[in-house]
XYZ file of C-alpha atoms in Angstrom:
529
model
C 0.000 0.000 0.000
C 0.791 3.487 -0.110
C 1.874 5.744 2.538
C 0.175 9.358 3.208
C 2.150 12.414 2.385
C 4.069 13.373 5.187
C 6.515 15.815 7.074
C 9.749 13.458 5.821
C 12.262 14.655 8.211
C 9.826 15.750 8.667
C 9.349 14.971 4.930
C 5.981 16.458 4.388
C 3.802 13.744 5.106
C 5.245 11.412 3.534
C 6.086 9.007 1.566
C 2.719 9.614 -0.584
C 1.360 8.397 -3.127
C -0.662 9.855 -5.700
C -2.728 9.035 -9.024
C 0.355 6.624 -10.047
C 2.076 4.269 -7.986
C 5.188 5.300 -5.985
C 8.595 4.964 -6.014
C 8.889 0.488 -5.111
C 11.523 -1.549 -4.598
C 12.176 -4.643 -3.282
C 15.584 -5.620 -1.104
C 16.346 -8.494 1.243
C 18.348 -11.935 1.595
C 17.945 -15.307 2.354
C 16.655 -18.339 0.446
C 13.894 -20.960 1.235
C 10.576 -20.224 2.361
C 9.258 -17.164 4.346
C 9.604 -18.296 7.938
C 6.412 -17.356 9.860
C 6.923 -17.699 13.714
C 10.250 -15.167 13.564
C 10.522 -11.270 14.629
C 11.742 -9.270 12.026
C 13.153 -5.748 13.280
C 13.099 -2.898 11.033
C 15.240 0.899 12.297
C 13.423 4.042 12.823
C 15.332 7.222 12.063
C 13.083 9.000 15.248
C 10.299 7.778 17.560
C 6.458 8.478 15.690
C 5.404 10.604 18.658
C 1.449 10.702 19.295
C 0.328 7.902 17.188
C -3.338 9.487 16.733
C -3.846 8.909 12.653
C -5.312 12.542 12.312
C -2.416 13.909 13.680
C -0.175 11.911 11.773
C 2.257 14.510 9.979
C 5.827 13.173 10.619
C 6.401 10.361 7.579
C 7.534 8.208 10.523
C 4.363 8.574 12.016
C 2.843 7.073 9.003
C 5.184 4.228 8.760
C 4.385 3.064 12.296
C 0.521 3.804 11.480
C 0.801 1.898 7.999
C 1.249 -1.604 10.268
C -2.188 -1.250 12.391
C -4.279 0.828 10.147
C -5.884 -0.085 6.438
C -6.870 2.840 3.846
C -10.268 2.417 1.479
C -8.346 2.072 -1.734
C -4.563 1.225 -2.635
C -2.543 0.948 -5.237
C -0.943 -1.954 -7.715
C 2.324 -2.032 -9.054
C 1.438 -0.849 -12.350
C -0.180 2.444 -10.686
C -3.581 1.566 -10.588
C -5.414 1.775 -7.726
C -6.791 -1.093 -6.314
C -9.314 -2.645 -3.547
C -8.358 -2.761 -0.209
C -11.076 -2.132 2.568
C -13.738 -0.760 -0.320
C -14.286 -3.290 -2.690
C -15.661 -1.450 -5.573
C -16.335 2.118 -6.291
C -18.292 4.691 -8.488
C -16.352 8.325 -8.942
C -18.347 11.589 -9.886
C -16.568 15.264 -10.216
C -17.315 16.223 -6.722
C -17.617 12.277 -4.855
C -16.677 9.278 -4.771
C -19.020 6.125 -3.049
C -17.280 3.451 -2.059
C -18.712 -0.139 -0.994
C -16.841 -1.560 1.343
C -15.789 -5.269 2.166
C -17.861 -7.470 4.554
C -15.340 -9.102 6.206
C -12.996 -6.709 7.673
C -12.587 -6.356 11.224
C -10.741 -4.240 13.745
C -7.992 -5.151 15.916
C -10.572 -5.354 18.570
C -12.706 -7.696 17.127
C -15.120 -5.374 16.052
C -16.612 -4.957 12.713
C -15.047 -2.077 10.318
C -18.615 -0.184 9.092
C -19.220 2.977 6.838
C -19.945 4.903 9.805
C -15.916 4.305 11.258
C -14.908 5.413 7.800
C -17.413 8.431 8.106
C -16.375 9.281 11.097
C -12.633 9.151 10.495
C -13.472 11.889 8.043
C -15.208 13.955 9.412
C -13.470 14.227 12.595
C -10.151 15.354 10.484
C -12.488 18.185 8.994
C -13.815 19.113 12.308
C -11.913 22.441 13.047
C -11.612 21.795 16.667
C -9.370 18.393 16.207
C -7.144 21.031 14.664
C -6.060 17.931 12.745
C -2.447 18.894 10.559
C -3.638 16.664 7.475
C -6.876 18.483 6.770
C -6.659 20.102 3.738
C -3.890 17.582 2.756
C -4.816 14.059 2.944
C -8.321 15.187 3.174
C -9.431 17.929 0.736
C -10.687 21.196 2.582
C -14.560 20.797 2.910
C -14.496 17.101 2.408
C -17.977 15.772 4.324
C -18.804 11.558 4.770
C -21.906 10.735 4.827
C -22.249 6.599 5.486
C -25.123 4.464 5.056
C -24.639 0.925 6.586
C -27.508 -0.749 5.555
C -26.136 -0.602 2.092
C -22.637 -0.883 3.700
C -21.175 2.402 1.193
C -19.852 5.228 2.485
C -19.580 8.787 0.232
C -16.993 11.382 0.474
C -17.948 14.601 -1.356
C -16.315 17.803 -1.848
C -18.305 21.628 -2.103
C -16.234 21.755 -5.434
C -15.146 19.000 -8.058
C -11.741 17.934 -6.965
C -9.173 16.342 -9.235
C -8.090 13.501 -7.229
C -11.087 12.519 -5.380
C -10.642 9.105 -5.189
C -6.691 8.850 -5.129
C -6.751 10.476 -1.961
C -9.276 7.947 -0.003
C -5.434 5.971 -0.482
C -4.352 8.710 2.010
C -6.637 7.911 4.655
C -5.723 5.319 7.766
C -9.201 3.902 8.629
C -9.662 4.092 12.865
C -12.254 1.798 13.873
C -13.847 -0.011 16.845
C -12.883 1.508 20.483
C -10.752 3.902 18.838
C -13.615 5.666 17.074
C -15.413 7.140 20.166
C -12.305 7.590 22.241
C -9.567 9.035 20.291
C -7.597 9.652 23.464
C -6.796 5.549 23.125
C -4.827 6.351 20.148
C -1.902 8.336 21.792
C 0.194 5.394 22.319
C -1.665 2.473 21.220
C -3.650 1.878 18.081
C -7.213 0.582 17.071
C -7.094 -0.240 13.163
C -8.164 -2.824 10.796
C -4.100 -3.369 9.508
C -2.357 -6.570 9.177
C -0.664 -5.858 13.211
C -1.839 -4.270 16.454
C 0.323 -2.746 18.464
C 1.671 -4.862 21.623
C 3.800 -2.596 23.043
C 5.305 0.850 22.584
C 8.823 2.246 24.512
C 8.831 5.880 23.346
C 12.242 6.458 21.708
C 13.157 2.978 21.894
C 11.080 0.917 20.143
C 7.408 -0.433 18.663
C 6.009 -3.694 18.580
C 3.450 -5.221 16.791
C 1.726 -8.729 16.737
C 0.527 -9.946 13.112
C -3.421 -10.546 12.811
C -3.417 -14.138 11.002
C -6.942 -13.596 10.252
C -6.043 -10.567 7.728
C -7.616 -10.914 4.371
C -8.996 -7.922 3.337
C -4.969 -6.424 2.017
C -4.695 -4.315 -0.731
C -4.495 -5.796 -4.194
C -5.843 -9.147 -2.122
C -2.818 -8.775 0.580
C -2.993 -10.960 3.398
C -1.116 -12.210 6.602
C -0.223 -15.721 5.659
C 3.229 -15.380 5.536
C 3.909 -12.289 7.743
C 6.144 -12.568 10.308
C 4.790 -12.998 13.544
C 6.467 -10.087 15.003
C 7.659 -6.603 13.838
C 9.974 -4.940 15.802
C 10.541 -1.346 14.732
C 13.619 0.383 16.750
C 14.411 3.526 17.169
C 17.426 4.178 15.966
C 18.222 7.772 15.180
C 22.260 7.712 14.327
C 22.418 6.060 11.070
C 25.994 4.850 11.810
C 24.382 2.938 14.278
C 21.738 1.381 12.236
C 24.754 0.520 9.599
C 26.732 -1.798 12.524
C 23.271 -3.462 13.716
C 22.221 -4.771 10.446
C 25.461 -5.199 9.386
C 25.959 -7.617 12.396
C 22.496 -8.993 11.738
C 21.000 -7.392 14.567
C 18.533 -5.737 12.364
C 16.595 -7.214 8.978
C 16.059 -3.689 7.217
C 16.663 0.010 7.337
C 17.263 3.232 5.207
C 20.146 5.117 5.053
C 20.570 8.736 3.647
C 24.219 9.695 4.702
C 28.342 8.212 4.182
C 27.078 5.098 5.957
C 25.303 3.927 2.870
C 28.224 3.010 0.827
C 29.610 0.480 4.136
C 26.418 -1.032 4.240
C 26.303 -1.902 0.277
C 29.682 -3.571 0.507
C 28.683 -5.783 3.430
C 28.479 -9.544 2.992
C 24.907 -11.281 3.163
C 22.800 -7.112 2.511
C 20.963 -7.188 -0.497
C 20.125 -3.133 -1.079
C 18.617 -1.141 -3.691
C 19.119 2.564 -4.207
C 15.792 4.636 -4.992
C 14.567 8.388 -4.832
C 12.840 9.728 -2.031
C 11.611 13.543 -1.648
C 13.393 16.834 -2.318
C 16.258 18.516 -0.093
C 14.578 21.870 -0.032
C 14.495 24.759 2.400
C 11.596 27.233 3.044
C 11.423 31.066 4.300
C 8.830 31.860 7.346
C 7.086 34.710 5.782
C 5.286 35.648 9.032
C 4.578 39.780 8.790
C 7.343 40.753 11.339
C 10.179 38.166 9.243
C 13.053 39.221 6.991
C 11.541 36.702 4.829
C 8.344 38.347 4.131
C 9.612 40.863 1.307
C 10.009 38.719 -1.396
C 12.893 40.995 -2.701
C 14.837 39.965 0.210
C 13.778 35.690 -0.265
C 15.106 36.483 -4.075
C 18.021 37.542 -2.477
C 19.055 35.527 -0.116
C 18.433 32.332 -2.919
C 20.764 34.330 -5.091
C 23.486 34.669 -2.361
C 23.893 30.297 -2.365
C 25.184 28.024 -5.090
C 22.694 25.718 -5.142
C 24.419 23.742 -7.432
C 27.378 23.020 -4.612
C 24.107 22.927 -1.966
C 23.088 19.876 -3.973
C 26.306 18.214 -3.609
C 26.805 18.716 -0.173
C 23.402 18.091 1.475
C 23.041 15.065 -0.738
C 26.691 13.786 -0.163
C 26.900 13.338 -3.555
C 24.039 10.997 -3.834
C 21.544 12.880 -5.068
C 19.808 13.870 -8.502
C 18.628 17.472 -10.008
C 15.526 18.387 -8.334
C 13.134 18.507 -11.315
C 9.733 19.350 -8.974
C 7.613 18.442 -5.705
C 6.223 15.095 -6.604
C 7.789 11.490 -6.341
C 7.980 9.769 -9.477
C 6.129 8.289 -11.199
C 4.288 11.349 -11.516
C 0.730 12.035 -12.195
C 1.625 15.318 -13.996
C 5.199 15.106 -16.140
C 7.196 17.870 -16.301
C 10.129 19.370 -14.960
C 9.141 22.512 -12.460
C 12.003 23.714 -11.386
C 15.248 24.735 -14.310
C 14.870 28.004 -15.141
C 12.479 29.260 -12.351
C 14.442 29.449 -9.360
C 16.511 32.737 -8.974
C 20.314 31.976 -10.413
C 23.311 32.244 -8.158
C 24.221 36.182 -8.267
C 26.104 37.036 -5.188
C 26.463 40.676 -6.301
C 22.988 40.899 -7.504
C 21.729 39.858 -4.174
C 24.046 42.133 -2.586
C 22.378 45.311 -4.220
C 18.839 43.744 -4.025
C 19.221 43.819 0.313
C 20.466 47.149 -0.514
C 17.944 48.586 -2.550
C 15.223 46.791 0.214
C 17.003 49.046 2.732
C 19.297 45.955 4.905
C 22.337 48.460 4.747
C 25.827 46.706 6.006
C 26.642 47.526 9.813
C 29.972 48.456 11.509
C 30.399 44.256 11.993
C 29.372 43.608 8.524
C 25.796 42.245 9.867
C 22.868 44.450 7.275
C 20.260 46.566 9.413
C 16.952 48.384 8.309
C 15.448 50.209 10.745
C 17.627 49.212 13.576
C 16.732 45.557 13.182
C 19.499 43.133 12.345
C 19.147 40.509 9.429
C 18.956 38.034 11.259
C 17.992 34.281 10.153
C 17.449 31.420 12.434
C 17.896 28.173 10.478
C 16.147 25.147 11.551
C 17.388 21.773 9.783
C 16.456 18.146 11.293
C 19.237 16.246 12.819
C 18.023 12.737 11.698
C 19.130 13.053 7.890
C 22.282 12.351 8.152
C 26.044 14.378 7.946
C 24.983 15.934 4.604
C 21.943 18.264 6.105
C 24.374 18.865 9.266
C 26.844 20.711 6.254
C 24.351 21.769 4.353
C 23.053 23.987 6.952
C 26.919 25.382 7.523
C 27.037 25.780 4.236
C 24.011 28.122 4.037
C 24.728 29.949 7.273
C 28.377 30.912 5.306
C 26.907 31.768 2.661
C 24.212 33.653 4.089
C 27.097 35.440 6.592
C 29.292 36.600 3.106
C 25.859 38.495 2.391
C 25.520 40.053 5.500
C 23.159 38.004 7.367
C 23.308 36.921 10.840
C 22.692 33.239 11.075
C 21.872 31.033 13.816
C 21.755 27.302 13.171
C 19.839 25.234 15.192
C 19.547 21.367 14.612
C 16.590 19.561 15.959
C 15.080 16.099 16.125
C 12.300 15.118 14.436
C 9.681 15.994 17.324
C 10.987 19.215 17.909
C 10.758 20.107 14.079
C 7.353 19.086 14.057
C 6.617 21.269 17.647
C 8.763 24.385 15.669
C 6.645 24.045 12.306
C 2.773 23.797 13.820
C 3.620 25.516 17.381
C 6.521 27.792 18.519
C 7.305 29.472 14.678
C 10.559 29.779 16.217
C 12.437 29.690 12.548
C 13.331 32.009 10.165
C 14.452 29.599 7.809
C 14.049 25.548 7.977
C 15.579 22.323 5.977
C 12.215 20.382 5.539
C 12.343 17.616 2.503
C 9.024 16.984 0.999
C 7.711 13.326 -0.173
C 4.676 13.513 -1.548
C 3.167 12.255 -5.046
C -0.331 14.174 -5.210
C -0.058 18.000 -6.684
C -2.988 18.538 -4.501
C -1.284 16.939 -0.992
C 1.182 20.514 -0.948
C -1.681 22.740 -1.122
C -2.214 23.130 2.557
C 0.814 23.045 3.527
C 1.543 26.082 0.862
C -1.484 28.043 1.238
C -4.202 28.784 2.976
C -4.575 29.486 6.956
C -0.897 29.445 8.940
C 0.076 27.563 11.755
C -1.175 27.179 14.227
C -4.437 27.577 12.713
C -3.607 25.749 9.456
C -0.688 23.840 7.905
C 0.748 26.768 6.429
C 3.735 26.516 8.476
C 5.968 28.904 6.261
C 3.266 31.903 5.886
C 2.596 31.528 2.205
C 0.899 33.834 0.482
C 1.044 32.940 -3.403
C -1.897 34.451 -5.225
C -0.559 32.810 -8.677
C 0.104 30.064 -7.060
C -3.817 30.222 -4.889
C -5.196 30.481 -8.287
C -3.505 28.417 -10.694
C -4.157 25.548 -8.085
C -7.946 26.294 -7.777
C -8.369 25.870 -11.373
C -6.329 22.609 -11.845
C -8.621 21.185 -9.156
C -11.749 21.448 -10.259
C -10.113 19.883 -13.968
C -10.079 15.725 -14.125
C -6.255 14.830 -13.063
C -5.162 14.436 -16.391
C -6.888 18.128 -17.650
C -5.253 19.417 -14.932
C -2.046 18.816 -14.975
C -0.503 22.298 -17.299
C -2.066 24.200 -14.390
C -0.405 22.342 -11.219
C 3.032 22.026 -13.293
C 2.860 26.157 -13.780
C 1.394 26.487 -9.905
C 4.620 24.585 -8.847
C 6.961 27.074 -10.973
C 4.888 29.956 -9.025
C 6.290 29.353 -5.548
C 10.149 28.953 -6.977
C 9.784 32.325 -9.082
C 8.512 34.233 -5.652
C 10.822 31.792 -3.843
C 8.589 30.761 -1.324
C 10.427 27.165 -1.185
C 14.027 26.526 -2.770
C 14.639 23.243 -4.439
C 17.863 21.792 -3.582
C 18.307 18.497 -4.629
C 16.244 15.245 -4.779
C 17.155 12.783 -2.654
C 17.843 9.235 -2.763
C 17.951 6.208 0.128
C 19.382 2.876 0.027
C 17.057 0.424 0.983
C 19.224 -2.638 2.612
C 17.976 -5.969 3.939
C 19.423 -9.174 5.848
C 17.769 -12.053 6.680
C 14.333 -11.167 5.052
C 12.790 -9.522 2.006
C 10.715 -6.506 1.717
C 9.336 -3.472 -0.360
C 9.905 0.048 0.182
C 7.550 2.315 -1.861
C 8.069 6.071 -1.782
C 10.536 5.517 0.700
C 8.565 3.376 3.307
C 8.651 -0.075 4.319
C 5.414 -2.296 2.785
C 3.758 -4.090 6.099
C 2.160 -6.602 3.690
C 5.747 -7.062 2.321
C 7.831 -8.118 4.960
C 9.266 -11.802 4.701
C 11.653 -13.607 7.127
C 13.661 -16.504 5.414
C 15.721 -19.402 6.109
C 19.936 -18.606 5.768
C 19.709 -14.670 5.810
């Protein structure tokens, strides 16, 4: 199945998927037959936090989510989407009514009905949950309305929405005790996946039983040959993660940094090497930030060799970043050459002049008494690259007069930064997401804390390119989100660095990563590994 957008490294909810399957691989080793009564252990780069499915922003989140929780629809390997907990659908403009399977059940025992599914929606769209995925994974003014006599359920939007029915793949299904007491959720779960959750260390580790009776798997999934036991450690230094699967410790993990190339040369790993979201960085364009003049965002873009950037934050791993969406695409096209401002040191030198940041006796620029100063905000868990990456911006930065403060963060905090404090003048935040339509909330609309907006965006090209491609089919569409996307780099609201790529690595067992996450329904102990 695939995973919801998400905050990857955050990584902007994550691993995604969209109209066309994402980015899959499979990795592993061993021979024989799948051994069934085994634990396999997989490494976490940071611990999920709240595990509360409408909260779920952090892509890690959504990995640990994936194991206990089922969507309505998923996705085959040829991009097509495909059963899962809704057997059949019918797709209109503005809805989408899906009928959903008889069999499935909840962790608990309970039945899964139309009415969980409702419920799971509407609650996101409820303003008070102040859920972080509405207007994401579910589409701003998305109602349910279920009917479980005839055992459908219909999502409908006030508008027609281009990808109405690729985003019920979005959606982790709660149901049975979970549904009326959401407060259950914050460290255990209550979902119709292919695991429930046994036991849960924060920042150590996550453990999950499989559900034998699982039948009801995307594409006709099930738990026959699942391992009995997932283990999924937290292990936040990937140099760490390299020695325990190295020494067998652990049966899979993802690696961003150095580390990758020790782990590829090690007897008995089978890896594969695959693209996963966009080094990027964003400007907080609150009213009282540097950052809100777009002169001085132009500027400050201009004053960094992105092309080096790439290089660095990547360690050398990483491809052009051609736009926002994992491949394969539901909208071709490359986004991003010629629309981000070109390396000009000089010209970004007279552009802070000409907005009125004058150099200072100690070579920091003031306007109005206020010092340019930029906090930079970069997560900690993505390896040495981001680490130089950020020193490489804060020098660069510095040579143009700015005052730079670099701050590195784990995961939680990031998340806390982005959707509470707006303590950030700047922040490293990779996106992985493979819907045009996922990035809208987080690019426009209401700011944190009230929205997603985390960064203050305020793109009325962007605003309106976007609300035409959405009310076009996908396919009709697609000119209009390819131009929106071009928008935000022109006003550079969000730079494009580099996209990324991890190295999926496996021993003792087999399994498939798609955009960047591990497959629950994929997982395979076998014998000699």
């Amino acid at each position: 199945m695939r995973k919801p957008a998400a905050l990857v490294a955050l990584a902007l909810l994550a691993a995604a998927c969209g109209g066309t399957a994402g980015t899959e691989t499979s990795t592993g080793s061993g021979t024989g037959a799948p051994v069934t009564g085994g634990t396999f252990s997989f490494a976490l780069s940071a611990d999920p936090g709240v595990l509360d499915p409408a909260m779920g922003v952090l892509s890690v989140t959504n990995q640990v989510l994936a194991f206990a929780y089922d969507t309505l629809v998923g996705v085959g390997a040829d991009g097509r989407i495909v059963p899962a907990l809704a057997e059949k659908w019918q797709v209109k403009p503005d809805s989408v009514t899906f009928t959903l399977r008889k069999d499935a059940t909840c962790s608990d025992g309970a039945k899964l009905t139309p009415s969980d599914v409702a419920e799971n929606v509407n609650h996101i769209a409820d303003p008070a949950t102040k859920s972080p995925i509405y207007g994401v994974l579910v589409p701003t003014g998305m109602k349910a309305k279920a009917d479980d006599a005839a055992g459908t359920v219909t999502l409908s939007t006030p508008e027609p929405f281009s990808f109405i029915l690729e985003s019920a793949e979005q959606m982790f299904i709660v149901c049975g005790k979970g549904v009326k007491d959401r407060s259950l959720l914050a460290h255990a779960t209550s979902g119709s996946g292919p695991y429930r959750l046994t036991e849960s260390v924060s920042g150590d580790h996550y453990t999950f039983k499989v559900r034998r009776e699982y039948v009801w798997g995307p594409g006709g999934a099930t738990a026959k040959d699942l391992p009995e036991t997932v283990t999924l450690k937290v292990v936040p230094n990937e140099q760490t993660a390299a020695n325990l699967l190295v020494a067998g410790t652990l049966n899979g993990a993802t690696f961003y940094g150095p580390d990758r190339a020790r782990v590829a040369a090690a007897p008995g790993v089978v890896k594969s090497e695959l693209p996963y979201g966009n080094g990027q960085f964003f400007y907080h364009q609150g009213d009282d930030r540097p950052a809100h003049d777009p002169a001085v965002r132009k500027a400050l873009t201009q004053a960094v060799n992105l092309k080096e950037l790439s290089g660095i934050a990547a360690s050398g791993t990483g491809r052009p970043a051609t736009g926002l969406v994992l491949d394969p695409r539901p909208c071709q096209g490359d986004t991003v050459t010629g629309h981000v401002p070109a390396n000009d040191p000089a010209a970004a030198a007279a552009a802070l002049d000409a907005a009125g940041w004058r150099a200072g006796a100690d070579g920091v620029r003031v306007k109005d008494g206020k010092r340019l100063t930029l906090r930079f905000v970069y997560p900690t868990t993505r390896g040495s690259g981001v680490q130089a990456a950020a020193e490489y911006l804060g020098a660069a930065w510095k040579k143009a007069g700015v005052e730079v403060k670099l701050n590195g963060i784990i995961d939680a905090k990031l998340a806390e930064s982005l959707n509470v404090t707006q303590d950030w003048d700047a922040i490293w935040l990779p996106i992985a997401v493979t819907l045009p339509s996922q990035l809208v909330g987080f690019l426009s609309g209401p700011a944190a804390p009230k929205g997603a907006n985390f960064a203050h965006l305020s793109n009325s090209r962007y605003t309106s390119l976007v609300t035409q491609a959405s009310g076009k089919p996908a396919a009709e569409g697609c000119e209009l989100w390819l131009e929106a996307e071009s928008a935000l780099f022109e006003n550079a609201d969000l730079v494009p660095v580099v996209e990324n790529t991890i190295l999926a690595a496996g021993k003792g067992g087999t399994f498939r990563i798609m955009a960047g996450d591990l497959v629950p329904t994929s997982i395979r102990l076998t014998q000699g590994g």
